[in-house]
Each structure stands twice: as C-alpha cells, then as structure tokens.
mmCIF file of C-alpha atoms in Angstrom:
data_model
loop_
_atom_site.group_PDB
_atom_site.id
_atom_site.type_symbol
_atom_site.label_atom_id
_atom_site.label_comp_id
_atom_site.label_asym_id
_atom_site.label_seq_id
_atom_site.Cartn_x
_atom_site.Cartn_y
_atom_site.Cartn_z
ATOM 1 C CA UNK R 685 -22.079 113.012 -64.501
ATOM 2 C CA UNK R 686 -19.874 111.711 -67.313
ATOM 3 C CA UNK R 687 -17.519 113.227 -69.693
ATOM 4 C CA UNK R 688 -16.752 110.979 -72.853
ATOM 5 C CA UNK R 689 -12.596 109.792 -72.537
ATOM 6 C CA UNK R 690 -12.314 109.995 -76.504
ATOM 7 C CA UNK R 691 -13.755 113.730 -77.072
ATOM 8 C CA UNK R 692 -10.013 115.179 -77.132
ATOM 9 C CA UNK R 693 -10.602 118.941 -77.210
ATOM 10 C CA UNK R 694 -7.540 120.874 -77.894
ATOM 11 C CA UNK R 695 -5.215 122.498 -75.397
ATOM 12 C CA UNK R 696 -4.432 125.959 -76.753
ATOM 13 C CA UNK R 697 -2.021 128.125 -75.033
ATOM 14 C CA UNK R 698 -1.983 125.826 -71.534
ATOM 15 C CA UNK R 699 -0.142 127.548 -68.423
ATOM 16 C CA UNK R 700 0.674 126.576 -65.474
ATOM 17 C CA UNK R 701 -0.745 128.422 -62.510
ATOM 18 C CA UNK R 702 -4.041 129.591 -64.770
ATOM 19 C CA UNK R 703 -7.735 130.258 -63.200
ATOM 20 C CA UNK R 704 -10.072 127.766 -63.474
ATOM 21 C CA UNK R 705 -13.656 128.332 -63.866
ATOM 22 C CA UNK R 706 -16.288 126.397 -63.939
ATOM 23 C CA UNK R 707 -19.674 126.535 -66.565
ATOM 24 C CA UNK R 708 -21.537 128.223 -64.476
ATOM 25 C CA UNK R 709 -18.910 131.021 -63.812
ATOM 26 C CA UNK R 710 -17.702 129.810 -60.402
ATOM 27 C CA UNK R 711 -13.634 130.103 -60.011
ATOM 28 C CA UNK R 712 -12.528 126.894 -58.766
ATOM 29 C CA UNK R 713 -8.817 127.486 -58.347
ATOM 30 C CA UNK R 714 -5.829 126.935 -60.776
ATOM 31 C CA UNK R 715 -3.917 124.489 -63.454
ATOM 32 C CA UNK R 716 -1.300 122.946 -60.758
ATOM 33 C CA UNK R 717 -0.037 119.749 -62.539
ATOM 34 C CA UNK R 718 -0.232 117.914 -66.314
ATOM 35 C CA UNK R 719 -0.626 114.501 -66.551
ATOM 36 C CA UNK R 720 1.197 113.316 -69.816
ATOM 37 C CA UNK R 721 1.668 109.458 -71.115
ATOM 38 C CA UNK R 722 5.236 108.900 -70.782
ATOM 39 C CA UNK R 723 6.003 107.343 -74.293
ATOM 40 C CA UNK R 724 4.667 109.973 -76.071
ATOM 41 C CA UNK R 725 3.859 113.007 -74.023
ATOM 42 C CA UNK R 726 0.139 112.946 -74.892
ATOM 43 C CA UNK R 727 -2.318 115.201 -72.522
ATOM 44 C CA UNK R 728 -4.613 112.881 -70.530
ATOM 45 C CA UNK R 729 -5.520 115.034 -67.816
ATOM 46 C CA UNK R 730 -5.369 118.207 -66.004
ATOM 47 C CA UNK R 731 -5.163 118.550 -62.351
ATOM 48 C CA UNK R 732 -7.023 121.364 -60.801
ATOM 49 C CA UNK R 733 -5.803 122.763 -57.005
ATOM 50 C CA UNK R 734 -9.340 123.989 -55.660
ATOM 51 C CA UNK R 735 -9.365 127.173 -53.872
ATOM 52 C CA UNK R 736 -9.661 127.258 -50.027
ATOM 53 C CA UNK R 737 -13.095 129.108 -50.502
ATOM 54 C CA UNK R 738 -14.510 126.204 -53.557
ATOM 55 C CA UNK R 739 -13.791 123.130 -51.164
ATOM 56 C CA UNK R 740 -14.774 124.284 -48.425
ATOM 57 C CA UNK R 741 -11.302 124.798 -46.512
ATOM 58 C CA UNK R 742 -12.127 127.968 -44.765
ATOM 59 C CA UNK R 743 -14.763 126.557 -43.229
ATOM 60 C CA UNK R 744 -12.778 123.666 -41.984
ATOM 61 C CA UNK R 745 -9.152 125.198 -41.082
ATOM 62 C CA UNK R 746 -8.530 121.934 -38.477
ATOM 63 C CA UNK R 747 -10.712 119.348 -40.193
ATOM 64 C CA UNK R 748 -7.040 117.187 -41.282
ATOM 65 C CA UNK R 749 -6.285 115.837 -44.256
ATOM 66 C CA UNK R 750 -9.170 117.243 -46.907
ATOM 67 C CA UNK R 751 -8.267 116.810 -51.118
ATOM 68 C CA UNK R 752 -7.705 119.766 -52.996
ATOM 69 C CA UNK R 753 -6.751 118.591 -56.295
ATOM 70 C CA UNK R 754 -8.964 117.281 -58.842
ATOM 71 C CA UNK R 755 -8.671 114.866 -61.508
ATOM 72 C CA UNK R 756 -9.754 117.074 -64.834
ATOM 73 C CA UNK R 757 -9.900 115.412 -68.103
ATOM 74 C CA UNK R 758 -8.935 117.125 -71.314
ATOM 75 C CA UNK R 759 -12.298 116.396 -72.953
ATOM 76 C CA UNK R 760 -14.197 118.744 -69.858
ATOM 77 C CA UNK R 761 -12.021 122.054 -70.968
ATOM 78 C CA UNK R 762 -14.400 124.092 -72.916
ATOM 79 C CA UNK R 763 -12.043 126.642 -73.620
ATOM 80 C CA UNK R 764 -8.654 127.612 -72.667
ATOM 81 C CA UNK R 765 -6.139 130.929 -73.150
ATOM 82 C CA UNK R 766 -2.792 131.618 -71.562
ATOM 83 C CA UNK R 767 -4.404 132.940 -68.254
ATOM 84 C CA UNK R 768 -8.352 131.225 -67.752
ATOM 85 C CA UNK R 769 -9.405 127.729 -68.344
ATOM 86 C CA UNK R 770 -13.281 127.652 -69.066
ATOM 87 C CA UNK R 771 -14.513 123.958 -67.908
ATOM 88 C CA UNK R 772 -17.841 122.183 -70.006
ATOM 89 C CA UNK R 773 -18.571 121.542 -66.068
ATOM 90 C CA UNK R 774 -21.008 123.196 -63.704
ATOM 91 C CA UNK R 775 -19.626 123.676 -59.747
ATOM 92 C CA UNK R 776 -22.001 120.907 -58.841
ATOM 93 C CA UNK R 777 -20.614 118.984 -61.371
ATOM 94 C CA UNK R 778 -16.825 119.909 -60.458
ATOM 95 C CA UNK R 779 -17.320 118.860 -56.624
ATOM 96 C CA UNK R 780 -18.354 115.463 -58.081
ATOM 97 C CA UNK R 781 -15.066 114.916 -59.823
ATOM 98 C CA UNK R 782 -12.632 112.648 -57.917
ATOM 99 C CA UNK R 783 -9.618 113.189 -55.734
ATOM 100 C CA UNK R 784 -6.172 113.351 -57.510
ATOM 101 C CA UNK R 785 -4.489 112.365 -54.536
ATOM 102 C CA UNK R 786 -5.259 109.567 -52.021
ATOM 103 C CA UNK R 787 -3.644 109.057 -48.213
ATOM 104 C CA UNK R 788 -3.287 105.178 -46.581
ATOM 105 C CA UNK R 789 -1.618 103.978 -43.844
ATOM 106 C CA UNK R 790 2.002 102.415 -44.456
ATOM 107 C CA UNK R 791 1.599 98.741 -43.428
ATOM 108 C CA UNK R 792 3.754 98.095 -39.948
ATOM 109 C CA UNK R 793 6.475 96.000 -39.652
ATOM 110 C CA UNK R 794 6.452 93.336 -36.863
ATOM 111 C CA UNK R 795 8.765 95.346 -34.741
ATOM 112 C CA UNK R 796 6.693 98.588 -35.419
ATOM 113 C CA UNK R 797 2.985 96.415 -34.591
ATOM 114 C CA UNK R 798 4.459 95.493 -31.548
ATOM 115 C CA UNK R 799 5.412 98.702 -30.412
ATOM 116 C CA UNK R 800 2.095 99.995 -31.219
ATOM 117 C CA UNK R 801 0.771 97.796 -29.249
ATOM 118 C CA UNK R 802 2.607 99.023 -25.815
ATOM 119 C CA UNK R 803 1.651 102.689 -27.136
ATOM 120 C CA UNK R 804 -1.971 101.235 -26.734
ATOM 121 C CA UNK R 805 -1.825 100.261 -23.219
ATOM 122 C CA UNK R 806 0.303 103.090 -22.479
ATOM 123 C CA UNK R 807 -2.649 105.309 -24.116
ATOM 124 C CA UNK R 808 -0.093 107.032 -26.485
ATOM 125 C CA UNK R 809 -1.267 107.652 -29.632
ATOM 126 C CA UNK R 810 1.395 106.535 -32.505
ATOM 127 C CA UNK R 811 1.744 108.665 -35.736
ATOM 128 C CA UNK R 812 1.563 106.325 -38.625
ATOM 129 C CA UNK R 813 2.903 107.201 -41.523
ATOM 130 C CA UNK R 814 1.263 107.842 -44.993
ATOM 131 C CA UNK R 815 1.461 106.592 -48.316
ATOM 132 C CA UNK R 816 0.747 109.361 -50.972
ATOM 133 C CA UNK R 817 -1.139 107.541 -54.035
ATOM 134 C CA UNK R 818 -1.813 109.457 -57.238
ATOM 135 C CA UNK R 819 -5.177 108.501 -59.286
ATOM 136 C CA UNK R 820 -3.571 107.910 -62.263
ATOM 137 C CA UNK R 821 -2.591 105.221 -65.367
ATOM 138 C CA UNK R 822 1.251 103.395 -64.466
ATOM 139 C CA UNK R 823 2.220 104.772 -67.924
ATOM 140 C CA UNK R 824 1.723 108.461 -66.630
ATOM 141 C CA UNK R 825 3.494 110.715 -65.172
ATOM 142 C CA UNK R 826 3.376 114.286 -63.658
ATOM 143 C CA UNK R 827 4.492 117.735 -65.062
ATOM 144 C CA UNK R 828 4.345 120.378 -62.866
ATOM 145 C CA UNK R 829 6.353 123.459 -61.420
ATOM 146 C CA UNK R 830 9.318 123.374 -60.050
ATOM 147 C CA UNK R 831 9.619 119.506 -61.051
ATOM 148 C CA UNK R 832 13.296 118.641 -61.210
ATOM 149 C CA UNK R 833 14.811 118.357 -64.660
ATOM 150 C CA UNK R 834 17.892 116.368 -64.972
ATOM 151 C CA UNK R 835 20.511 115.866 -67.531
ATOM 152 C CA UNK R 836 20.684 112.326 -68.253
ATOM 153 C CA UNK R 837 21.087 109.925 -65.480
ATOM 154 C CA UNK R 838 24.202 111.092 -63.752
ATOM 155 C CA UNK R 839 22.512 113.284 -61.013
ATOM 156 C CA UNK R 840 23.310 116.557 -63.042
ATOM 157 C CA UNK R 841 20.743 119.154 -62.673
ATOM 158 C CA UNK R 842 19.804 121.581 -65.490
ATOM 159 C CA UNK R 843 17.007 123.013 -63.743
ATOM 160 C CA UNK R 844 13.664 122.855 -62.913
ATOM 161 C CA UNK R 845 9.589 122.978 -64.160
ATOM 162 C CA UNK R 846 8.578 126.818 -64.808
ATOM 163 C CA UNK R 847 5.961 126.071 -67.265
ATOM 164 C CA UNK R 848 4.797 123.631 -70.319
ATOM 165 C CA UNK R 849 3.801 125.009 -74.291
ATOM 166 C CA UNK R 850 1.288 123.640 -76.079
ATOM 167 C CA UNK R 851 -0.001 124.003 -79.765
ATOM 168 C CA UNK R 852 -3.174 122.564 -80.590
ATOM 169 C CA UNK R 853 -3.446 119.999 -77.864
ATOM 170 C CA UNK R 854 0.565 118.607 -78.409
ATOM 171 C CA UNK R 855 3.171 119.052 -75.842
ATOM 172 C CA UNK R 856 6.105 120.677 -77.928
ATOM 173 C CA UNK R 857 8.273 121.886 -74.639
ATOM 174 C CA UNK R 858 8.503 122.642 -71.560
ATOM 175 C CA UNK R 859 10.020 125.969 -69.945
ATOM 176 C CA UNK R 860 12.799 125.483 -67.693
ATOM 177 C CA UNK R 861 14.552 127.889 -65.112
ATOM 178 C CA UNK R 862 18.356 127.026 -65.257
ATOM 179 C CA UNK R 863 20.746 126.545 -62.621
ATOM 180 C CA UNK R 864 24.523 126.752 -63.178
ATOM 181 C CA UNK R 865 25.748 128.762 -65.819
ATOM 182 C CA UNK R 866 22.555 129.597 -67.933
ATOM 183 C CA UNK R 867 20.616 132.664 -66.231
ATOM 184 C CA UNK R 868 17.621 132.940 -67.908
ATOM 185 C CA UNK R 869 14.404 130.618 -68.462
ATOM 186 C CA UNK R 870 14.714 128.364 -71.754
ATOM 187 C CA UNK R 871 12.460 126.200 -73.488
ATOM 188 C CA UNK R 872 13.775 122.597 -73.646
ATOM 189 C CA UNK R 873 11.999 120.802 -77.032
ATOM 190 C CA UNK R 874 10.160 117.866 -76.151
ATOM 191 C CA UNK R 875 12.307 115.935 -78.764
ATOM 192 C CA UNK R 876 15.212 116.329 -75.991
ATOM 193 C CA UNK R 877 12.825 114.542 -73.132
ATOM 194 C CA UNK R 878 13.598 111.325 -72.214
ATOM 195 C CA UNK R 879 11.374 108.747 -70.830
ATOM 196 C CA UNK R 880 10.795 109.991 -67.072
ATOM 197 C CA UNK R 881 9.116 109.398 -63.736
ATOM 198 C CA UNK R 882 7.263 111.334 -61.588
ATOM 199 C CA UNK R 883 10.530 111.636 -59.424
ATOM 200 C CA UNK R 884 12.394 114.071 -62.314
ATOM 201 C CA UNK R 885 12.220 114.985 -65.642
ATOM 202 C CA UNK R 886 15.202 113.767 -67.871
ATOM 203 C CA UNK R 887 16.438 115.238 -70.973
ATOM 204 C CA UNK R 888 19.414 113.991 -73.235
ATOM 205 C CA UNK R 889 21.649 117.015 -74.863
ATOM 206 C CA UNK R 890 25.255 117.522 -75.573
ATOM 207 C CA UNK R 891 26.882 120.462 -74.864
ATOM 208 C CA UNK R 892 26.451 122.620 -78.076
ATOM 209 C CA UNK R 893 22.566 121.762 -77.702
ATOM 210 C CA UNK R 894 22.591 123.269 -74.190
ATOM 211 C CA UNK R 895 24.913 126.570 -75.470
ATOM 212 C CA UNK R 896 21.790 126.911 -78.070
ATOM 213 C CA UNK R 897 18.638 126.595 -76.343
ATOM 214 C CA UNK R 898 16.324 129.045 -76.709
ATOM 215 C CA UNK R 899 15.679 131.912 -74.174
ATOM 216 C CA UNK R 900 12.281 131.874 -73.229
ATOM 217 C CA UNK R 901 10.055 135.239 -73.641
ATOM 218 C CA UNK R 902 6.553 135.209 -72.738
ATOM 219 C CA UNK R 903 5.273 137.524 -74.509
ATOM 220 C CA UNK R 904 6.420 136.293 -78.237
ATOM 221 C CA UNK R 905 3.673 133.786 -77.662
#
C-alpha cells in the first residue's frame, strides 16, 4: 500500500481531536498531533491516536508496549470537516501504516552494566530506561494539545496549545489557552511563531501584541 507524497489534498477545517474514519466506514481513532516543517510551518503528516477497539488493546490489556499512534500522510486525507476526517485508506490499509513512536532501551553506562550483571546473578530483573523516538524528519516539529507556548526564550509562558487553525491547507495560527492576565482562549497568528522544537512552541510578541490578541470563538469559524 503506497500513498503518493506529492498528492497534497488541502487540510480544511482542521481540528485536533476530530474523529477519524477509514474509507470503509470504520472509526479508527482521533487526530492527536500535527507534524509541520519548523521553518515554513507546512503540514507534512497527521498523527492519529487509534481507539482501543481498532488497535486491539481491549483484547490484550496486559500486552505491554503496544503502539497506538499512526503516521498518516496528508495525501491520505479524502475529506475533512471540523469534527470528522475521512481517509482514502481502508481499515486494512490503515493497520499497515507505520507507528509514529518507537521505543528502545537506553545504553548502559559501565557502572549500570556492572550492576546489571549482579542483578542477573541474583535473579533480579533490571528495569531499563527507554528511549522514545518519533518517526519524523529532523526539520519537522509536532503541534499537539497542551504543548507549552512560550514568550521568547526567557522562560515566560503564554499558555498551552488548545487547537490549530487552517485555511486551505495553510497553518494560519494556533489557539492558545493562556495563563496569567489573559482569561480566555486566544488566537496566535503564524506570523508571531518562532522556530520551535518538540519541547515547546515559541512566539515573539510585544506587550501591545499581547493586549490585542483576538479571542477564539469557535462558532464564528
């Protein structure tokens, strides 16, 4: 199953948390993250968090690490509304999509290796730390619910991401739930976004910019 990367269907009224369905009508899960280019803010992928029914978790509740986030290329989106996304893929094809996150054991220091040898002799299991790796390009970053939004790089927090706003496939802004003197969700336009990373989204704003941030009214979309 292949999805052409250059087939760029527009992302319409994109909404984090929207229900996702396969082309054969099965509910897959919900839109959980958006992967964008950190320079141009162009969307590359959406990350779908599978429901426990679709990914089989409800059949194997104690199976340990089972991935539940899938990479879906933008080209696999057939239709999109505010509350629903329909893919051009069948449920069988969706189950063949690669997982977004993978896990590996962190390498041991010499001291940890020695302690591990002792643990084996004593019959005690060592709980190894895990490294989580996201399957995305180095130039890409995630936009996800509750991610911190920082004012500049001096540790001042504006709030956290509530949602993202799109217009014909282009990111126009993010909806931020603020902390501090602002009392309602506000829209931060893409022109105020700085180069960011997966730890936080950074914005550059003057005090006047902050005072004039437009409030977010979903019904007005």
